[in-house]
Amino acid sequence: MDDNRTTTRVLLDRSGHTYAEEAGIQLADRPAPLYQLLVLATLLSTRIRASVAVAAARELFAAGFRTPQAMQRASWQQRVDALGRGHYRRYDERTATMLGNAAKLCLDRWRGDLRLLHR
């Protein structure tokens, strides 16, 4: 465990910060930050520059889509527009659909709290 912490500290010292920090995610043991990490991971999983994925996440969160409830309430076009403002244009339509579907799954299966996922 100490080796992992030392390695983590060295990596953060070298790189300065995490993608989560760049995206404005304040990590805490609450449903919203965990959901935001899932959104960020989804955006980062596509063949697109990490800086674009982070910018798109920031735009989604600035638009108020920080929870699965808010993401699901948002229209497909609102999600596409937020992704576009973050320059996430190549995959924006498919990703907007995927984010909406994932939000619904999160709400239906885990009541919006991904901490319940381990059960």
CSV table of N, CA and C in Angstrom, one decimal:
chain,number,residue,atom,x,y,z
A,1,MET,N,0.8,-1.2,0.0
A,1,MET,CA,0.0,0.0,0.0
A,1,MET,C,0.9,1.2,0.0
A,2,ASP,N,1.9,1.3,0.8
A,2,ASP,CA,2.8,2.4,0.9
A,2,ASP,C,3.5,2.7,-0.5
A,3,ASP,N,3.8,1.6,-1.2
A,3,ASP,CA,4.5,1.7,-2.5
A,3,ASP,C,3.5,2.4,-3.5
A,4,ASN,N,2.3,2.0,-3.4
A,4,ASN,CA,1.3,2.6,-4.3
A,4,ASN,C,1.1,4.1,-4.0
A,5,ARG,N,1.1,4.4,-2.8
A,5,ARG,CA,1.0,5.9,-2.4
A,5,ARG,C,2.2,6.7,-2.8
A,6,THR,N,3.4,6.1,-2.7
A,6,THR,CA,4.6,6.7,-3.1
A,6,THR,C,4.6,6.9,-4.6
A,7,THR,N,4.2,5.9,-5.3
A,7,THR,CA,4.2,6.0,-6.8
A,7,THR,C,3.2,7.1,-7.2
A,8,THR,N,2.0,7.1,-6.6
A,8,THR,CA,1.0,8.1,-6.9
A,8,THR,C,1.5,9.5,-6.6
A,9,ARG,N,2.2,9.7,-5.5
A,9,ARG,CA,2.7,11.0,-5.2
A,9,ARG,C,3.8,11.4,-6.2
A,10,VAL,N,4.6,10.5,-6.6
A,10,VAL,CA,5.7,10.8,-7.6
A,10,VAL,C,5.1,11.2,-8.9
A,11,LEU,N,4.1,10.4,-9.3
A,11,LEU,CA,3.4,10.7,-10.6
A,11,LEU,C,2.7,12.1,-10.6
A,12,LEU,N,2.0,12.4,-9.5
A,12,LEU,CA,1.4,13.7,-9.4
A,12,LEU,C,2.4,14.8,-9.3
A,13,ASP,N,3.5,14.6,-8.6
A,13,ASP,CA,4.5,15.6,-8.6
A,13,ASP,C,5.1,15.9,-10.0
A,14,ARG,N,5.2,14.9,-10.8
A,14,ARG,CA,5.7,15.0,-12.2
A,14,ARG,C,4.7,15.7,-13.1
A,15,SER,N,3.5,15.2,-13.0
A,15,SER,CA,2.5,15.7,-14.0
A,15,SER,C,1.7,16.9,-13.5
A,16,GLY,N,1.7,17.1,-12.2
A,16,GLY,CA,1.0,18.3,-11.7
A,16,GLY,C,-0.4,18.1,-11.2
A,17,HIS,N,-1.2,17.4,-12.0
A,17,HIS,CA,-2.6,17.3,-11.7
A,17,HIS,C,-3.2,16.1,-12.5
A,18,THR,N,-4.4,15.8,-12.1
A,18,THR,CA,-5.2,14.7,-12.8
A,18,THR,C,-6.2,15.3,-13.8
A,19,TYR,N,-6.6,14.5,-14.7
A,19,TYR,CA,-7.7,14.9,-15.6
A,19,TYR,C,-8.9,15.3,-14.8
A,20,ALA,N,-9.2,14.6,-13.7
A,20,ALA,CA,-10.4,15.0,-12.9
A,20,ALA,C,-10.3,16.4,-12.4
A,21,GLU,N,-9.1,16.8,-11.9
A,21,GLU,CA,-8.9,18.2,-11.5
A,21,GLU,C,-9.0,19.2,-12.6
A,22,GLU,N,-8.5,18.8,-13.8
A,22,GLU,CA,-8.6,19.7,-15.0
A,22,GLU,C,-10.1,19.9,-15.4
A,23,ALA,N,-10.9,18.9,-15.2
A,23,ALA,CA,-12.3,18.9,-15.5
A,23,ALA,C,-13.1,19.6,-14.5
A,24,GLY,N,-12.5,19.9,-13.3
A,24,GLY,CA,-13.2,20.6,-12.3
A,24,GLY,C,-14.0,19.7,-11.4
A,25,ILE,N,-13.7,18.4,-11.3
A,25,ILE,CA,-14.3,17.5,-10.5
A,25,ILE,C,-13.7,17.5,-9.1
A,26,GLN,N,-14.5,17.8,-8.1
A,26,GLN,CA,-14.0,17.8,-6.7
A,26,GLN,C,-14.3,16.4,-6.1
A,27,LEU,N,-13.3,15.6,-6.0
A,27,LEU,CA,-13.5,14.2,-5.5
A,27,LEU,C,-14.0,14.2,-4.1
A,28,ALA,N,-15.0,13.4,-3.9
A,28,ALA,CA,-15.6,13.2,-2.6
A,28,ALA,C,-16.5,12.0,-2.6
A,29,ASP,N,-16.7,11.4,-1.4
A,29,ASP,CA,-17.5,10.2,-1.3
A,29,ASP,C,-19.0,10.6,-1.4
A,30,ARG,N,-19.4,11.0,-2.6
A,30,ARG,CA,-20.8,11.4,-2.9
A,30,ARG,C,-21.1,10.9,-4.3
A,31,PRO,N,-22.4,10.8,-4.6
A,31,PRO,CA,-22.8,10.3,-5.9
A,31,PRO,C,-22.3,11.2,-7.1
A,32,ALA,N,-22.5,12.5,-7.0
A,32,ALA,CA,-22.2,13.4,-8.1
A,32,ALA,C,-20.7,13.3,-8.6
A,33,PRO,N,-19.7,13.4,-7.7
A,33,PRO,CA,-18.4,13.3,-8.3
A,33,PRO,C,-18.0,12.0,-8.9
A,34,LEU,N,-18.6,10.9,-8.4
A,34,LEU,CA,-18.3,9.6,-9.0
A,34,LEU,C,-19.0,9.6,-10.4
A,35,TYR,N,-20.2,10.1,-10.5
A,35,TYR,CA,-20.8,10.1,-11.8
A,35,TYR,C,-20.0,11.0,-12.8
A,36,GLN,N,-19.5,12.1,-12.3
A,36,GLN,CA,-18.7,13.0,-13.1
A,36,GLN,C,-17.5,12.3,-13.6
A,37,LEU,N,-16.9,11.5,-12.8
A,37,LEU,CA,-15.7,10.7,-13.2
A,37,LEU,C,-16.1,9.7,-14.3
A,38,LEU,N,-17.3,9.1,-14.2
A,38,LEU,CA,-17.8,8.2,-15.3
A,38,LEU,C,-17.9,9.0,-16.6
A,39,VAL,N,-18.5,10.2,-16.5
A,39,VAL,CA,-18.7,11.0,-17.7
A,39,VAL,C,-17.3,11.3,-18.3
A,40,LEU,N,-16.4,11.7,-17.5
A,40,LEU,CA,-15.0,12.0,-18.0
A,40,LEU,C,-14.4,10.8,-18.6
A,41,ALA,N,-14.5,9.7,-17.9
A,41,ALA,CA,-13.9,8.4,-18.5
A,41,ALA,C,-14.5,8.1,-19.8
A,42,THR,N,-15.8,8.3,-19.9
A,42,THR,CA,-16.5,8.0,-21.2
A,42,THR,C,-15.9,8.9,-22.3
A,43,LEU,N,-15.7,10.2,-22.0
A,43,LEU,CA,-15.2,11.1,-23.0
A,43,LEU,C,-13.7,10.8,-23.3
A,44,LEU,N,-13.0,10.4,-22.3
A,44,LEU,CA,-11.6,10.1,-22.6
A,44,LEU,C,-11.4,8.8,-23.3
A,45,SER,N,-12.4,7.9,-23.3
A,45,SER,CA,-12.2,6.6,-23.9
A,45,SER,C,-12.3,6.6,-25.5
A,46,THR,N,-12.6,7.7,-26.0
A,46,THR,CA,-12.7,7.8,-27.5
A,46,THR,C,-11.3,8.3,-28.1
A,47,ARG,N,-11.1,8.0,-29.3
A,47,ARG,CA,-9.8,8.4,-30.0
A,47,ARG,C,-9.9,9.9,-30.2
A,48,ILE,N,-9.6,10.6,-29.2
A,48,ILE,CA,-9.7,12.1,-29.3
A,48,ILE,C,-8.7,12.6,-28.3
A,49,ARG,N,-8.1,13.8,-28.5
A,49,ARG,CA,-7.1,14.3,-27.5
A,49,ARG,C,-7.7,14.5,-26.1
A,50,ALA,N,-6.9,14.2,-25.1
A,50,ALA,CA,-7.4,14.2,-23.8
A,50,ALA,C,-7.8,15.6,-23.4
A,51,SER,N,-7.1,16.6,-23.9
A,51,SER,CA,-7.5,18.0,-23.6
A,51,SER,C,-8.9,18.4,-24.1
A,52,VAL,N,-9.3,17.8,-25.3
A,52,VAL,CA,-10.6,18.0,-25.8
A,52,VAL,C,-11.7,17.3,-24.9
A,53,ALA,N,-11.3,16.1,-24.5
A,53,ALA,CA,-12.3,15.3,-23.7
A,53,ALA,C,-12.5,16.1,-22.3
A,54,VAL,N,-11.4,16.6,-21.8
A,54,VAL,CA,-11.5,17.4,-20.5
A,54,VAL,C,-12.3,18.6,-20.7
A,55,ALA,N,-12.1,19.3,-21.8
A,55,ALA,CA,-12.8,20.6,-22.2
A,55,ALA,C,-14.3,20.3,-22.3
A,56,ALA,N,-14.6,19.1,-23.0
A,56,ALA,CA,-16.0,18.8,-23.2
A,56,ALA,C,-16.7,18.4,-21.8
A,57,ALA,N,-16.0,17.8,-21.0
A,57,ALA,CA,-16.5,17.5,-19.6
A,57,ALA,C,-16.8,18.8,-18.9
A,58,ARG,N,-15.9,19.7,-19.0
A,58,ARG,CA,-16.1,21.0,-18.3
A,58,ARG,C,-17.3,21.7,-18.8
A,59,GLU,N,-17.6,21.6,-20.1
A,59,GLU,CA,-18.7,22.2,-20.8
A,59,GLU,C,-20.0,21.5,-20.3
A,60,LEU,N,-20.0,20.2,-20.3
A,60,LEU,CA,-21.2,19.5,-19.8
A,60,LEU,C,-21.5,19.9,-18.4
A,61,PHE,N,-20.5,20.0,-17.5
A,61,PHE,CA,-20.7,20.3,-16.1
A,61,PHE,C,-21.1,21.7,-16.0
A,62,ALA,N,-20.6,22.6,-16.8
A,62,ALA,CA,-20.9,24.1,-16.7
A,62,ALA,C,-22.4,24.2,-17.1
A,63,ALA,N,-22.9,23.3,-18.0
A,63,ALA,CA,-24.3,23.4,-18.5
A,63,ALA,C,-25.2,22.8,-17.4
A,64,GLY,N,-24.6,22.3,-16.3
A,64,GLY,CA,-25.4,21.8,-15.2
A,64,GLY,C,-25.6,20.3,-15.3
A,65,PHE,N,-25.0,19.6,-16.2
A,65,PHE,CA,-25.2,18.1,-16.3
A,65,PHE,C,-24.1,17.4,-15.4
A,66,ARG,N,-24.2,17.6,-14.1
A,66,ARG,CA,-23.3,17.0,-13.2
A,66,ARG,C,-23.8,15.7,-12.5
A,67,THR,N,-25.0,15.4,-12.7
A,67,THR,CA,-25.6,14.2,-12.1
A,67,THR,C,-26.4,13.4,-13.2
A,68,PRO,N,-26.6,12.2,-12.9
A,68,PRO,CA,-27.4,11.4,-13.9
A,68,PRO,C,-28.8,12.0,-14.1
A,69,GLN,N,-29.4,12.5,-13.1
A,69,GLN,CA,-30.7,13.1,-13.2
A,69,GLN,C,-30.7,14.3,-14.2
A,70,ALA,N,-29.7,15.2,-14.0
A,70,ALA,CA,-29.5,16.3,-14.9
A,70,ALA,C,-29.2,15.9,-16.3
A,71,MET,N,-28.3,14.9,-16.5
A,71,MET,CA,-27.9,14.4,-17.8
A,71,MET,C,-29.1,13.9,-18.5
A,72,GLN,N,-29.9,13.1,-17.8
A,72,GLN,CA,-31.1,12.5,-18.5
A,72,GLN,C,-32.1,13.5,-18.8
A,73,ARG,N,-32.3,14.5,-18.0
A,73,ARG,CA,-33.3,15.6,-18.2
A,73,ARG,C,-32.9,16.5,-19.4
A,74,ALA,N,-31.6,16.6,-19.6
A,74,ALA,CA,-31.1,17.4,-20.8
A,74,ALA,C,-31.5,16.8,-22.1
A,75,SER,N,-31.8,17.6,-23.0
A,75,SER,CA,-32.2,17.1,-24.4
A,75,SER,C,-30.9,16.6,-25.0
A,76,TRP,N,-31.1,15.7,-26.0
A,76,TRP,CA,-30.0,15.2,-26.8
A,76,TRP,C,-29.3,16.4,-27.4
A,77,GLN,N,-30.0,17.4,-27.9
A,77,GLN,CA,-29.4,18.6,-28.6
A,77,GLN,C,-28.6,19.4,-27.5
A,78,GLN,N,-29.1,19.5,-26.3
A,78,GLN,CA,-28.3,20.2,-25.3
A,78,GLN,C,-27.0,19.6,-25.0
A,79,ARG,N,-27.0,18.2,-25.0
A,79,ARG,CA,-25.8,17.5,-24.8
A,79,ARG,C,-24.8,17.7,-26.0
A,80,VAL,N,-25.4,17.6,-27.2
A,80,VAL,CA,-24.5,17.8,-28.4
A,80,VAL,C,-23.9,19.2,-28.4
A,81,ASP,N,-24.7,20.2,-28.0
A,81,ASP,CA,-24.2,21.6,-28.0
A,81,ASP,C,-23.1,21.8,-27.0
A,82,ALA,N,-23.3,21.2,-25.8
A,82,ALA,CA,-22.2,21.3,-24.8
A,82,ALA,C,-20.9,20.6,-25.2
A,83,LEU,N,-21.1,19.4,-25.8
A,83,LEU,CA,-19.9,18.7,-26.4
A,83,LEU,C,-19.2,19.6,-27.4
A,84,GLY,N,-20.0,20.2,-28.3
A,84,GLY,CA,-19.5,21.0,-29.3
A,84,GLY,C,-18.7,22.2,-28.8
A,85,ARG,N,-19.3,22.8,-27.7
A,85,ARG,CA,-18.5,24.0,-27.1
A,85,ARG,C,-17.2,23.5,-26.6
A,86,GLY,N,-17.1,22.3,-26.2
A,86,GLY,CA,-15.8,21.7,-25.8
A,86,GLY,C,-14.9,21.2,-26.9
A,87,HIS,N,-15.4,21.4,-28.2
A,87,HIS,CA,-14.7,21.0,-29.4
A,87,HIS,C,-14.7,19.5,-29.6
A,88,TYR,N,-15.6,18.8,-28.9
A,88,TYR,CA,-15.7,17.3,-29.0
A,88,TYR,C,-16.7,17.1,-30.1
A,89,ARG,N,-16.3,17.4,-31.4
A,89,ARG,CA,-17.3,17.4,-32.5
A,89,ARG,C,-17.3,16.1,-33.3
A,90,ARG,N,-16.2,15.4,-33.4
A,90,ARG,CA,-16.2,14.2,-34.2
A,90,ARG,C,-17.2,13.1,-33.8
A,91,TYR,N,-17.3,13.0,-32.5
A,91,TYR,CA,-18.2,11.9,-31.9
A,91,TYR,C,-19.3,12.5,-31.1
A,92,ASP,N,-19.7,13.8,-31.3
A,92,ASP,CA,-20.6,14.4,-30.4
A,92,ASP,C,-22.0,13.8,-30.5
A,93,GLU,N,-22.5,13.4,-31.6
A,93,GLU,CA,-23.9,12.9,-31.7
A,93,GLU,C,-24.0,11.5,-31.0
A,94,ARG,N,-23.1,10.7,-31.3
A,94,ARG,CA,-23.0,9.3,-30.7
A,94,ARG,C,-22.8,9.4,-29.2
A,95,THR,N,-21.9,10.3,-28.8
A,95,THR,CA,-21.6,10.4,-27.4
A,95,THR,C,-22.8,11.0,-26.6
A,96,ALA,N,-23.5,12.0,-27.2
A,96,ALA,CA,-24.7,12.6,-26.6
A,96,ALA,C,-25.7,11.5,-26.3
A,97,THR,N,-25.9,10.6,-27.3
A,97,THR,CA,-26.8,9.5,-27.1
A,97,THR,C,-26.3,8.6,-26.0
A,98,MET,N,-25.1,8.2,-26.0
A,98,MET,CA,-24.5,7.3,-25.0
A,98,MET,C,-24.6,7.9,-23.6
A,99,LEU,N,-24.3,9.2,-23.5
A,99,LEU,CA,-24.4,9.8,-22.1
A,99,LEU,C,-25.9,9.8,-21.6
A,100,GLY,N,-26.8,10.0,-22.5
A,100,GLY,CA,-28.2,9.9,-22.1
A,100,GLY,C,-28.6,8.5,-21.7
A,101,ASN,N,-28.2,7.5,-22.5
A,101,ASN,CA,-28.5,6.1,-22.1
A,101,ASN,C,-27.8,5.7,-20.8
A,102,ALA,N,-26.6,6.1,-20.7
A,102,ALA,CA,-25.8,5.7,-19.5
A,102,ALA,C,-26.5,6.4,-18.2
A,103,ALA,N,-26.9,7.6,-18.3
A,103,ALA,CA,-27.6,8.3,-17.2
A,103,ALA,C,-28.9,7.5,-16.8
A,104,LYS,N,-29.6,7.1,-17.8
A,104,LYS,CA,-30.8,6.3,-17.5
A,104,LYS,C,-30.5,5.0,-16.9
A,105,LEU,N,-29.5,4.3,-17.3
A,105,LEU,CA,-29.1,3.1,-16.7
A,105,LEU,C,-28.6,3.3,-15.3
A,106,CYS,N,-27.9,4.3,-15.0
A,106,CYS,CA,-27.4,4.7,-13.7
A,106,CYS,C,-28.6,4.9,-12.8
A,107,LEU,N,-29.6,5.6,-13.3
A,107,LEU,CA,-30.8,5.9,-12.4
A,107,LEU,C,-31.6,4.7,-12.2
A,108,ASP,N,-31.8,3.9,-13.3
A,108,ASP,CA,-32.7,2.7,-13.2
A,108,ASP,C,-32.0,1.6,-12.3
A,109,ARG,N,-30.7,1.4,-12.5
A,109,ARG,CA,-30.1,0.2,-11.8
A,109,ARG,C,-29.5,0.6,-10.5
A,110,TRP,N,-29.0,1.8,-10.3
A,110,TRP,CA,-28.3,2.2,-9.1
A,110,TRP,C,-28.9,3.4,-8.4
A,111,ARG,N,-30.1,3.8,-8.8
A,111,ARG,CA,-30.8,4.9,-8.2
A,111,ARG,C,-29.9,6.2,-8.3
A,112,GLY,N,-29.1,6.3,-9.3
A,112,GLY,CA,-28.3,7.5,-9.5
A,112,GLY,C,-27.0,7.5,-8.6
A,113,ASP,N,-26.7,6.5,-7.9
A,113,ASP,CA,-25.6,6.4,-7.0
A,113,ASP,C,-24.7,5.3,-7.4
A,114,LEU,N,-23.6,5.6,-8.1
A,114,LEU,CA,-22.7,4.6,-8.6
A,114,LEU,C,-21.9,3.9,-7.4
A,115,ARG,N,-22.0,4.4,-6.2
A,115,ARG,CA,-21.4,3.7,-5.1
A,115,ARG,C,-22.1,2.4,-4.8
A,116,LEU,N,-23.3,2.2,-5.3
A,116,LEU,CA,-24.1,1.0,-5.2
A,116,LEU,C,-23.7,-0.1,-6.2
A,117,LEU,N,-22.8,0.3,-7.1
A,117,LEU,CA,-22.4,-0.6,-8.2
A,117,LEU,C,-21.8,-1.9,-7.7
A,118,HIS,N,-21.0,-1.8,-6.6
A,118,HIS,CA,-20.3,-2.9,-6.1
A,118,HIS,C,-21.2,-4.0,-5.6
A,119,ARG,N,-22.4,-3.7,-5.3
A,119,ARG,CA,-23.4,-4.7,-4.8
A,119,ARG,C,-23.8,-5.6,-5.9
